[in-house]
Coordinates of C-alpha atoms in Angstrom, one line a residue:
M17 CA -21.1 50.3 -12.1
L18 CA -19.0 47.7 -14.4
A19 CA -15.9 46.2 -12.8
I20 CA -12.4 47.7 -14.6
A21 CA -10.9 44.4 -15.6
S22 CA -6.7 44.6 -14.5
T23 CA -4.6 45.7 -17.6
D24 CA -3.7 42.5 -19.8
D25 CA -2.1 43.4 -22.9
G26 CA -1.4 39.7 -24.0
K27 CA 2.5 39.5 -23.5
K28 CA 2.1 37.3 -20.7
W29 CA -0.1 34.6 -22.6
N30 CA 1.9 34.8 -25.9
D31 CA 5.4 34.1 -23.5
Q32 CA 3.9 31.7 -21.7
A33 CA 2.5 29.7 -25.0
Q34 CA 5.8 30.4 -26.7
K35 CA 7.6 28.4 -23.9
E36 CA 4.9 25.6 -24.1
L37 CA 6.0 25.5 -27.6
T38 CA 9.8 25.5 -27.3
D39 CA 9.2 22.5 -24.5
A40 CA 7.3 20.6 -26.9
L41 CA 9.5 20.7 -30.0
N42 CA 12.3 20.0 -27.6
L43 CA 10.2 16.9 -26.3
K44 CA 12.4 13.6 -26.6
P45 CA 10.7 10.2 -25.7
N46 CA 12.2 8.4 -23.3
I47 CA 12.5 4.5 -24.7
K48 CA 14.4 3.1 -21.8
I49 CA 13.1 0.4 -20.1
A50 CA 10.9 1.2 -16.8
K51 CA 12.2 -0.6 -13.9
N52 CA 9.7 0.5 -11.6
V53 CA 5.7 1.3 -12.7
I54 CA 3.3 3.2 -10.7
L55 CA -0.5 2.9 -11.2
F56 CA -1.9 6.4 -9.4
L57 CA -5.9 5.8 -10.1
G58 CA -8.1 8.1 -9.2
D59 CA -11.3 6.5 -8.7
G60 CA -14.4 8.3 -9.9
M61 CA -11.4 11.4 -11.2
G62 CA -13.4 12.1 -14.6
V63 CA -11.8 15.5 -16.3
S64 CA -14.6 17.7 -14.5
T65 CA -13.2 16.5 -10.9
V66 CA -9.8 17.1 -12.1
S67 CA -10.6 21.1 -13.4
A68 CA -12.7 21.5 -9.9
A69 CA -9.7 20.6 -8.1
R70 CA -7.6 22.3 -9.8
L71 CA -9.1 25.6 -8.8
Y72 CA -10.0 23.9 -5.3
K73 CA -6.4 23.8 -4.8
A74 CA -5.3 27.3 -6.2
Q75 CA -7.9 28.9 -3.9
K76 CA -7.1 26.5 -0.5
D77 CA -3.2 27.3 -1.2
N78 CA -4.0 31.3 -2.3
I79 CA -2.3 30.7 -5.9
A80 CA -3.2 32.4 -9.1
E81 CA -6.7 30.7 -10.5
G82 CA -6.1 29.2 -14.2
M83 CA -2.6 27.6 -12.8
S84 CA -2.1 24.2 -13.2
T85 CA -1.9 23.4 -9.4
L86 CA -1.8 19.2 -9.7
A87 CA 1.3 17.4 -10.4
F88 CA 0.1 15.1 -12.9
E89 CA -1.2 18.1 -15.0
H90 CA 2.5 19.0 -15.8
F91 CA 3.2 15.3 -17.0
P92 CA 4.1 15.3 -20.9
H93 CA 1.8 12.7 -22.5
V94 CA -1.9 12.9 -22.2
A95 CA -4.8 11.0 -23.4
L96 CA -7.9 9.5 -23.4
S97 CA -9.6 6.5 -21.9
K98 CA -12.6 5.0 -23.0
T99 CA -13.9 3.3 -20.3
Y100 CA -17.4 1.2 -21.1
N101 CA -18.1 -2.7 -20.0
L102 CA -18.4 -5.1 -22.3
D103 CA -22.3 -5.1 -21.0
A104 CA -22.5 -1.4 -19.8
Q105 CA -22.1 2.1 -21.9
T106 CA -21.7 3.6 -18.2
P107 CA -18.9 1.4 -16.1
D108 CA -18.5 0.3 -12.8
S109 CA -15.2 -0.4 -11.3
A110 CA -14.7 -4.0 -11.4
G111 CA -14.9 -4.0 -15.2
T112 CA -12.8 -1.0 -15.9
G113 CA -9.9 -2.6 -13.2
T114 CA -10.1 -5.5 -14.9
A115 CA -9.4 -3.5 -18.1
F116 CA -6.7 -1.3 -17.0
L117 CA -4.7 -3.7 -15.0
C118 CA -5.3 -7.3 -16.7
G119 CA -5.4 -5.8 -20.4
V120 CA -8.9 -7.1 -21.6
K121 CA -12.4 -5.4 -21.7
A122 CA -15.4 -7.2 -19.4
N123 CA -18.6 -7.0 -18.2
A124 CA -19.5 -5.0 -15.3
G125 CA -19.2 -6.4 -11.4
T126 CA -16.8 -9.0 -12.7
L127 CA -12.8 -8.8 -11.4
G128 CA -10.1 -10.7 -13.0
V129 CA -11.9 -12.6 -15.7
N130 CA -12.6 -12.4 -19.6
G131 CA -15.8 -11.5 -21.2
N132 CA -17.0 -15.0 -20.9
V133 CA -17.8 -14.7 -17.3
Q134 CA -21.7 -12.9 -16.4
R135 CA -21.9 -11.6 -13.3
K136 CA -22.9 -13.3 -10.6
N137 CA -22.2 -16.7 -12.5
C138 CA -19.6 -18.7 -10.3
S139 CA -20.1 -21.7 -12.5
L140 CA -18.2 -19.8 -15.4
Q141 CA -15.8 -18.6 -13.6
K142 CA -13.1 -21.5 -13.6
G143 CA -11.2 -21.4 -16.9
N144 CA -11.9 -18.0 -17.7
E145 CA -9.5 -16.0 -15.0
V146 CA -7.3 -13.3 -16.5
M147 CA -3.9 -12.3 -14.9
S148 CA -3.2 -8.8 -14.2
I149 CA 0.0 -6.9 -14.2
L150 CA 0.7 -7.8 -11.1
H151 CA 1.2 -11.2 -11.3
W152 CA 3.1 -10.6 -14.5
S153 CA 5.5 -8.4 -12.9
K154 CA 6.1 -11.0 -10.0
A155 CA 6.8 -13.6 -12.5
E156 CA 9.6 -11.3 -13.6
G157 CA 11.3 -11.5 -10.0
K158 CA 9.7 -8.0 -9.3
S159 CA 8.0 -6.8 -6.0
V160 CA 4.4 -5.6 -6.2
G161 CA 1.9 -3.8 -4.0
V162 CA -1.5 -2.3 -3.9
V163 CA -2.4 0.6 -2.0
T164 CA -6.0 2.1 -1.9
T165 CA -7.8 4.0 1.1
S166 CA -10.9 2.0 0.2
R167 CA -11.2 -1.8 1.7
I168 CA -8.5 -3.7 0.2
T169 CA -11.1 -6.5 -1.5
H170 CA -12.8 -3.3 -2.9
A171 CA -13.3 -3.3 -6.9
T172 CA -10.3 -1.7 -8.0
P173 CA -7.7 -3.3 -5.8
A174 CA -9.5 -7.0 -6.0
A175 CA -8.6 -6.5 -9.7
A176 CA -4.9 -6.5 -9.5
Y177 CA -5.1 -9.9 -7.7
A178 CA -8.9 -11.7 -7.6
H179 CA -11.0 -13.4 -9.8
S180 CA -14.8 -13.5 -9.3
A181 CA -17.5 -13.1 -11.0
E182 CA -19.1 -10.5 -8.4
R183 CA -17.4 -8.4 -7.0
D184 CA -19.2 -8.0 -4.0
W185 CA -18.1 -11.5 -2.8
E186 CA -15.4 -9.5 -0.3
N187 CA -15.7 -11.7 2.6
D188 CA -16.8 -15.7 2.7
A189 CA -20.4 -14.6 4.4
N190 CA -21.4 -13.0 0.8
L191 CA -21.3 -16.7 -0.3
N192 CA -23.3 -18.5 1.8
D193 CA -26.2 -18.7 -1.0
V194 CA -24.1 -18.8 -4.1
E195 CA -24.0 -22.1 -5.8
G196 CA -20.6 -23.2 -6.8
N197 CA -16.9 -23.4 -5.7
C198 CA -16.1 -20.0 -5.8
T199 CA -13.3 -18.2 -3.4
D200 CA -14.1 -15.0 -1.8
I201 CA -11.9 -11.7 -2.7
A202 CA -10.5 -11.8 1.1
K203 CA -9.0 -15.5 1.3
Q204 CA -7.9 -14.9 -2.5
L205 CA -5.8 -12.1 -1.2
I206 CA -4.2 -13.9 1.5
M207 CA -4.1 -17.7 0.4
D208 CA -3.8 -17.2 -3.5
N209 CA -1.2 -14.1 -3.8
P210 CA 0.8 -14.7 -0.5
D211 CA 3.8 -12.9 -2.3
I212 CA 2.5 -9.5 -2.4
E213 CA 4.8 -7.5 -0.4
V214 CA 2.8 -4.5 0.7
I215 CA -0.8 -4.5 1.2
L216 CA -2.2 -1.4 2.7
G217 CA -5.5 -0.6 3.0
G218 CA -9.2 -0.2 4.6
G219 CA -11.5 -3.8 5.4
R220 CA -10.5 -5.3 8.3
R221 CA -13.9 -7.0 8.4
N222 CA -13.7 -8.9 5.5
F223 CA -10.5 -10.7 7.2
F224 CA -12.8 -12.4 9.8
T225 CA -15.1 -15.3 9.4
I226 CA -17.4 -13.9 12.1
P227 CA -18.4 -10.4 13.2
V228 CA -16.8 -8.1 15.7
G229 CA -16.8 -9.0 19.2
Q230 CA -17.4 -12.5 18.9
R231 CA -14.1 -13.5 16.7
N232 CA -11.6 -15.7 17.3
D233 CA -7.9 -15.4 16.3
S234 CA -8.0 -18.5 14.7
L235 CA -10.7 -17.6 12.3
N236 CA -9.0 -14.9 10.8
L237 CA -7.2 -14.5 7.8
T238 CA -4.3 -11.7 9.4
Q239 CA -3.3 -14.6 11.2
I240 CA -2.4 -16.8 8.1
W241 CA -0.7 -13.8 6.9
E242 CA 1.7 -13.4 9.9
T243 CA 2.3 -17.0 10.1
D244 CA 3.4 -17.5 6.4
K245 CA 5.5 -14.3 6.4
S246 CA 7.1 -15.6 9.5
T247 CA 8.5 -18.0 7.6
K248 CA 9.7 -15.8 4.6
G249 CA 10.9 -12.9 5.6
K250 CA 10.5 -10.2 8.4
G251 CA 6.6 -9.3 7.9
S252 CA 4.5 -7.1 9.7
Y253 CA 0.7 -6.5 10.3
V254 CA -0.5 -3.1 11.4
T255 CA -3.7 -1.3 11.9
T256 CA -2.9 2.4 12.8
K257 CA -0.7 5.5 11.8
S258 CA 1.2 5.4 14.8
Q259 CA 2.2 1.4 14.0
L260 CA 2.8 1.8 10.6
D261 CA 5.0 4.9 11.6
A262 CA 7.3 2.7 13.6
I263 CA 8.0 0.2 10.8
D264 CA 11.6 -0.4 9.9
V265 CA 11.4 -0.4 6.2
K266 CA 15.0 -1.4 5.8
N267 CA 14.0 -4.7 7.7
T268 CA 10.9 -5.4 6.5
D269 CA 9.8 -7.2 3.3
Y270 CA 6.1 -7.9 3.8
L271 CA 3.8 -5.1 4.9
L272 CA -0.1 -5.6 5.6
G273 CA -1.8 -2.5 6.9
L274 CA -5.6 -2.9 7.5
F275 CA -6.2 0.9 9.2
A276 CA -10.3 0.7 9.0
E277 CA -13.0 -2.2 9.5
S278 CA -14.5 -0.3 5.6
H279 CA -13.6 2.0 3.7
M280 CA -10.9 4.6 5.5
E281 CA -11.5 7.9 6.2
Y282 CA -12.1 10.8 3.8
D283 CA -8.6 12.5 4.0
L284 CA -10.9 16.1 5.1
D285 CA -12.4 14.6 7.8
R286 CA -9.3 12.7 9.3
E287 CA -7.7 16.4 9.0
L288 CA -10.7 18.0 10.9
D289 CA -10.8 15.4 13.6
N290 CA -6.9 15.5 13.9
N291 CA -6.7 11.8 13.0
S292 CA -8.7 10.6 15.6
L293 CA -9.2 7.3 14.5
D294 CA -5.0 7.2 13.9
Q295 CA -5.1 6.4 10.2
P296 CA -2.4 7.1 7.7
S297 CA -2.9 9.5 4.6
L298 CA -2.7 7.9 0.9
P299 CA 0.5 9.8 0.6
E300 CA 1.9 8.2 3.6
M301 CA 1.1 4.4 2.7
T302 CA 2.0 5.5 -0.7
K303 CA 6.0 6.5 0.7
T304 CA 6.1 3.5 2.9
A305 CA 5.2 1.2 0.0
I306 CA 7.7 2.5 -2.5
D307 CA 10.3 2.4 0.8
I308 CA 9.8 -1.1 1.1
L309 CA 9.2 -2.0 -3.0
K310 CA 12.3 -0.1 -4.1
K311 CA 14.6 -2.3 -2.3
N312 CA 14.6 -5.0 -5.1
D313 CA 17.2 -4.4 -7.9
K314 CA 14.6 -6.0 -10.4
G315 CA 12.3 -3.1 -9.7
F316 CA 8.6 -3.4 -8.8
F317 CA 5.0 -2.5 -9.6
L318 CA 2.4 -0.7 -7.4
L319 CA -1.2 0.3 -7.8
V320 CA -2.5 3.5 -5.6
E321 CA -6.0 4.1 -5.7
G322 CA -7.6 7.5 -4.6
A323 CA -10.5 5.5 -4.1
R324 CA -13.0 7.8 -1.5
I325 CA -12.7 10.6 -4.7
D326 CA -15.6 8.0 -6.3
H327 CA -17.0 8.2 -2.5
G328 CA -17.9 11.6 -2.2
H329 CA -19.2 11.9 -5.3
H330 CA -21.7 9.1 -4.8
A331 CA -22.8 11.0 -1.5
S332 CA -22.6 14.8 -3.5
K333 CA -20.7 15.7 -1.2
A334 CA -18.2 17.5 -3.8
R335 CA -15.8 19.2 -1.0
K336 CA -14.8 16.2 0.3
A337 CA -14.6 14.5 -3.3
L338 CA -11.9 17.4 -4.2
H339 CA -9.8 17.1 -0.9
D340 CA -9.3 13.4 -1.5
T341 CA -8.1 14.4 -5.2
I342 CA -5.3 17.0 -3.3
A343 CA -4.6 13.8 -1.3
F344 CA -3.9 11.7 -4.1
D345 CA -2.1 14.5 -6.1
D346 CA 0.4 14.5 -2.8
A347 CA 0.9 11.2 -3.3
I348 CA 2.4 11.3 -6.7
N349 CA 4.8 14.2 -5.7
I350 CA 6.2 11.6 -3.5
A351 CA 6.7 9.1 -5.5
M352 CA 7.9 11.7 -7.8
K353 CA 10.4 13.0 -5.1
E354 CA 11.5 9.7 -3.9
L355 CA 11.6 8.1 -7.5
G356 CA 12.2 10.3 -9.9
T357 CA 11.0 9.6 -13.7
E358 CA 13.9 8.7 -15.5
E359 CA 13.2 5.0 -15.0
T360 CA 10.1 5.1 -13.5
L361 CA 6.7 5.0 -15.1
L362 CA 4.0 7.1 -13.5
V363 CA 0.9 6.7 -15.1
V364 CA -2.2 8.6 -13.6
T365 CA -5.7 7.8 -15.1
A366 CA -9.2 6.9 -13.4
D367 CA -11.7 4.6 -13.4
H368 CA -14.7 6.0 -14.7
S369 CA -16.3 9.6 -14.2
H370 CA -18.6 11.2 -12.3
V371 CA -22.0 13.3 -13.4
F372 CA -20.4 16.0 -11.7
S373 CA -19.9 19.5 -13.6
M374 CA -18.8 23.3 -13.3
A375 CA -22.1 25.2 -14.1
G376 CA -23.4 28.8 -14.8
Y377 CA -20.9 31.8 -15.0
P378 CA -19.0 32.6 -11.5
E379 CA -16.5 35.3 -11.8
T380 CA -12.5 34.8 -11.2
G381 CA -12.3 34.7 -7.3
N382 CA -15.7 33.0 -7.1
D383 CA -15.6 30.0 -4.2
I384 CA -15.4 27.0 -6.1
L385 CA -17.8 25.9 -3.3
G386 CA -20.2 28.9 -3.1
L387 CA -22.8 30.5 -4.5
V388 CA -22.8 31.9 -8.4
H389 CA -23.2 35.4 -8.7
P390 CA -25.2 35.5 -11.7
T391 CA -25.5 38.6 -14.3
P392 CA -28.5 39.9 -14.9
D393 CA -28.9 38.2 -18.1
D394 CA -28.0 34.4 -16.7
E395 CA -30.4 34.4 -13.3
P396 CA -32.1 31.2 -12.7
K397 CA -36.0 31.1 -13.4
D398 CA -36.8 30.2 -10.5
N399 CA -34.9 33.1 -9.0
L400 CA -32.6 31.2 -6.2
P401 CA -29.5 30.6 -5.6
Y402 CA -27.1 28.0 -6.8
T403 CA -24.3 26.4 -6.8
S404 CA -21.6 26.5 -9.4
L405 CA -20.8 22.9 -8.6
I406 CA -23.7 20.3 -9.6
Y407 CA -24.6 16.8 -10.0
G408 CA -27.0 15.4 -12.8
N409 CA -28.5 12.9 -10.4
G410 CA -27.7 11.8 -6.7
P411 CA -29.0 12.4 -3.1
G412 CA -29.5 16.3 -3.6
G413 CA -32.3 16.2 -6.2
A414 CA -35.1 18.1 -5.6
L415 CA -37.8 17.0 -3.0
V416 CA -39.8 20.2 -1.7
N417 CA -42.4 22.0 -3.5
G418 CA -41.9 24.8 -5.4
S419 CA -44.2 28.0 -5.3
D420 CA -46.3 26.1 -8.3
G421 CA -46.5 22.7 -6.0
H422 CA -44.5 20.7 -7.9
P423 CA -40.7 19.7 -6.7
G424 CA -38.4 22.5 -7.0
R425 CA -35.1 23.2 -6.1
Q426 CA -33.9 24.2 -2.2
N427 CA -33.3 27.8 -1.7
L428 CA -29.7 27.9 -0.7
T429 CA -29.9 31.4 1.0
G430 CA -28.3 31.4 4.2
V431 CA -26.9 27.9 3.4
D432 CA -23.2 27.1 4.2
T433 CA -22.1 25.5 0.9
T434 CA -18.7 24.9 2.1
D435 CA -19.6 22.5 4.9
P436 CA -18.0 19.4 4.5
E437 CA -21.5 17.8 5.1
Y438 CA -23.1 19.4 2.6
V439 CA -25.0 17.7 -0.2
F440 CA -24.8 19.2 -3.3
Q441 CA -28.1 19.6 -5.9
A442 CA -28.7 17.4 -8.6
A443 CA -31.1 16.9 -11.7
V444 CA -32.8 14.0 -10.3
H445 CA -33.2 12.6 -6.6
M446 CA -31.3 9.2 -6.3
S447 CA -30.2 7.4 -3.3
S448 CA -26.8 7.8 -4.5
E449 CA -24.9 9.6 -7.7
T450 CA -24.1 7.4 -10.4
H451 CA -20.7 7.4 -12.7
S452 CA -20.9 8.5 -16.2
A453 CA -19.7 7.3 -19.2
E454 CA -17.3 10.1 -20.7
D455 CA -13.8 9.3 -21.5
V456 CA -11.4 9.9 -18.5
G457 CA -7.7 11.2 -19.2
I458 CA -4.2 9.7 -19.0
F459 CA -1.4 11.3 -17.7
A460 CA 2.0 9.9 -17.9
I461 CA 5.3 10.8 -17.6
G462 CA 8.5 8.1 -17.5
P463 CA 9.9 5.4 -19.9
M464 CA 7.9 4.6 -22.8
A465 CA 5.1 7.4 -21.6
H466 CA 4.9 8.4 -25.2
L467 CA 2.9 5.4 -26.0
F468 CA -0.3 7.2 -24.4
H469 CA -0.9 9.2 -27.3
G470 CA -4.6 9.3 -28.4
V471 CA -7.9 7.7 -27.8
H472 CA -7.1 4.4 -26.4
D473 CA -9.5 1.6 -25.2
Q474 CA -9.2 1.4 -21.4
N475 CA -7.2 -1.9 -21.6
Y476 CA -4.5 -0.7 -24.0
I477 CA -3.3 0.9 -20.3
A478 CA -2.0 -2.5 -18.9
H479 CA -0.6 -3.5 -22.2
V480 CA 1.5 -0.3 -22.1
M481 CA 2.7 -0.5 -18.2
A482 CA 3.9 -4.3 -19.6
Y483 CA 5.5 -3.5 -22.5
A484 CA 7.7 -0.5 -21.1
S485 CA 8.6 -2.8 -18.0
C486 CA 9.3 -5.3 -19.9
V487 CA 6.7 -7.8 -18.5
G488 CA 3.6 -10.2 -19.7
A489 CA 3.5 -11.6 -23.2
N490 CA 5.0 -8.6 -25.1
K491 CA 8.8 -8.8 -24.2
K492 CA 10.6 -9.1 -27.7
H493 CA 12.1 -5.9 -27.2
C494 CA 13.5 -6.3 -24.1
D495 CA 16.5 -8.6 -25.7
R496 CA 19.8 -6.6 -25.3
P497 CA 22.8 -8.2 -27.2
K498 CA 25.8 -7.5 -26.0
D499 CA 27.0 -6.7 -29.3
D500 CA 24.1 -3.9 -29.9
P501 CA 25.7 -1.5 -31.6
I502 CA 24.0 1.9 -30.4
G503 CA 25.9 0.6 -26.9
S504 CA 23.0 1.7 -25.2
G505 CA 21.6 -1.7 -24.5
V506 CA 18.2 -0.8 -26.0
S507 CA 16.9 -2.9 -28.9
H508 CA 17.5 -2.0 -32.5
T509 CA 13.4 -0.8 -32.7
L510 CA 14.0 1.5 -29.9
A511 CA 17.0 3.0 -30.9
H512 CA 15.9 3.6 -34.5
S513 CA 12.9 5.4 -32.7
L514 CA 15.6 7.5 -31.0
I515 CA 17.2 7.9 -34.6
L516 CA 14.4 9.1 -36.1
V517 CA 13.1 11.4 -33.2
C518 CA 16.6 13.5 -33.7
I519 CA 16.3 13.6 -37.3
L520 CA 12.9 15.4 -36.5
N521 CA 14.8 17.6 -33.8
H522 CA 17.1 18.7 -36.8
I523 CA 15.1 19.3 -39.2
N524 CA 12.6 21.6 -36.8
K525 CA 15.7 23.8 -36.4
Y526 CA 15.2 24.9 -40.1
L527 CA 11.6 25.1 -40.3

């Protein structure tokens, strides 16, 4: 028996499209100088993850499917980023981090260095370092911070402050067999970047020179940090959510939070176990960081990474990846609520995508994590049930024998694919699912957000953020002559842009 579709004469869609069209015609670029810049980096958050997370949140919150449920989907300026590394079609997070934070493409596995440095070659590192927007912002007197759910010495956060020919040189123990005079990433963070106001994430183990259980306080980098901050201002080192909640942000100038020995918990696990490990969520860390950084009248730069989206995909545990995407979006909502977008540029993007897709032809209302109910013409050739979420490769690849004795898919009949630990199926069996090479989205709102407008190389992101906030090399537009005829404090170039927009809007009235 055929299902009877609900009445839909198309009026809803026409009205919705006309409203969007009117909004687009009335959209004017914000050409102010950005006092603050926040880069929200969803690690591994490709377009397929955004689409799946939108549906996951809609079903989780009982919202009509198809609605744009994610905050950054409402940003007016959207572009695409080409993510390749110099030596790799499919990138890693170190080379990509160097691109969107330092403004240059780099080789896979390298951090804060240019393309002259090959991975693991310590001897090439000196003289080929590149600075990031964190350093450029600091040079202009702004406050800076890094927030992540990974180890704070992991690839993306490390690209903001470190220079390393190998992303895995996180701790001095990782350099035991390395020739040359290279410094580990944890030591670079504490010793070479003492003026970073906010550092929040995991990776506590990398700040000690000896293992857990044998630690001597005289040998840990956190104590060096605390000693340094005692001479500069009011600093606090915390290791739990309870301690973070107790921080008086008005009287805190520096904050170091290391909430796990390695990566922090998946957000879903943190919820399901009632936060037994006493770790803060990404939104909570983001709010604390903003509250401290916004005290600087010159503004700030903040990197916020939703790192465990990537880890969930590598493990092919799609529910965890999608749940962390929602937590990441909640952090964006916090920033918009705390700061608005009039003088704060918010940029949301990913370093790379994953071989993750929504497949089959599931009907509206089909559980995004569940099995597809195929139509008679679209049944799998092996007649086994399948999920709409699937990976191109990964630990869920087929290892069981099919009816012909060759590897075949697992029969999912009776399997709870909504279980947080369920490993989704893949075409090729690998110990860890891989990144993918396709472009990723850039979503932006606030001052100069309109400069994201097409398909860009990933390193362009750093240049736009720097231009918008008047840091780095290109600051000619930042001059503000007292006799500016526009009287708005903007440069003549920006004023001309505003005039052009006004003319075009005037013309539109007569079209």
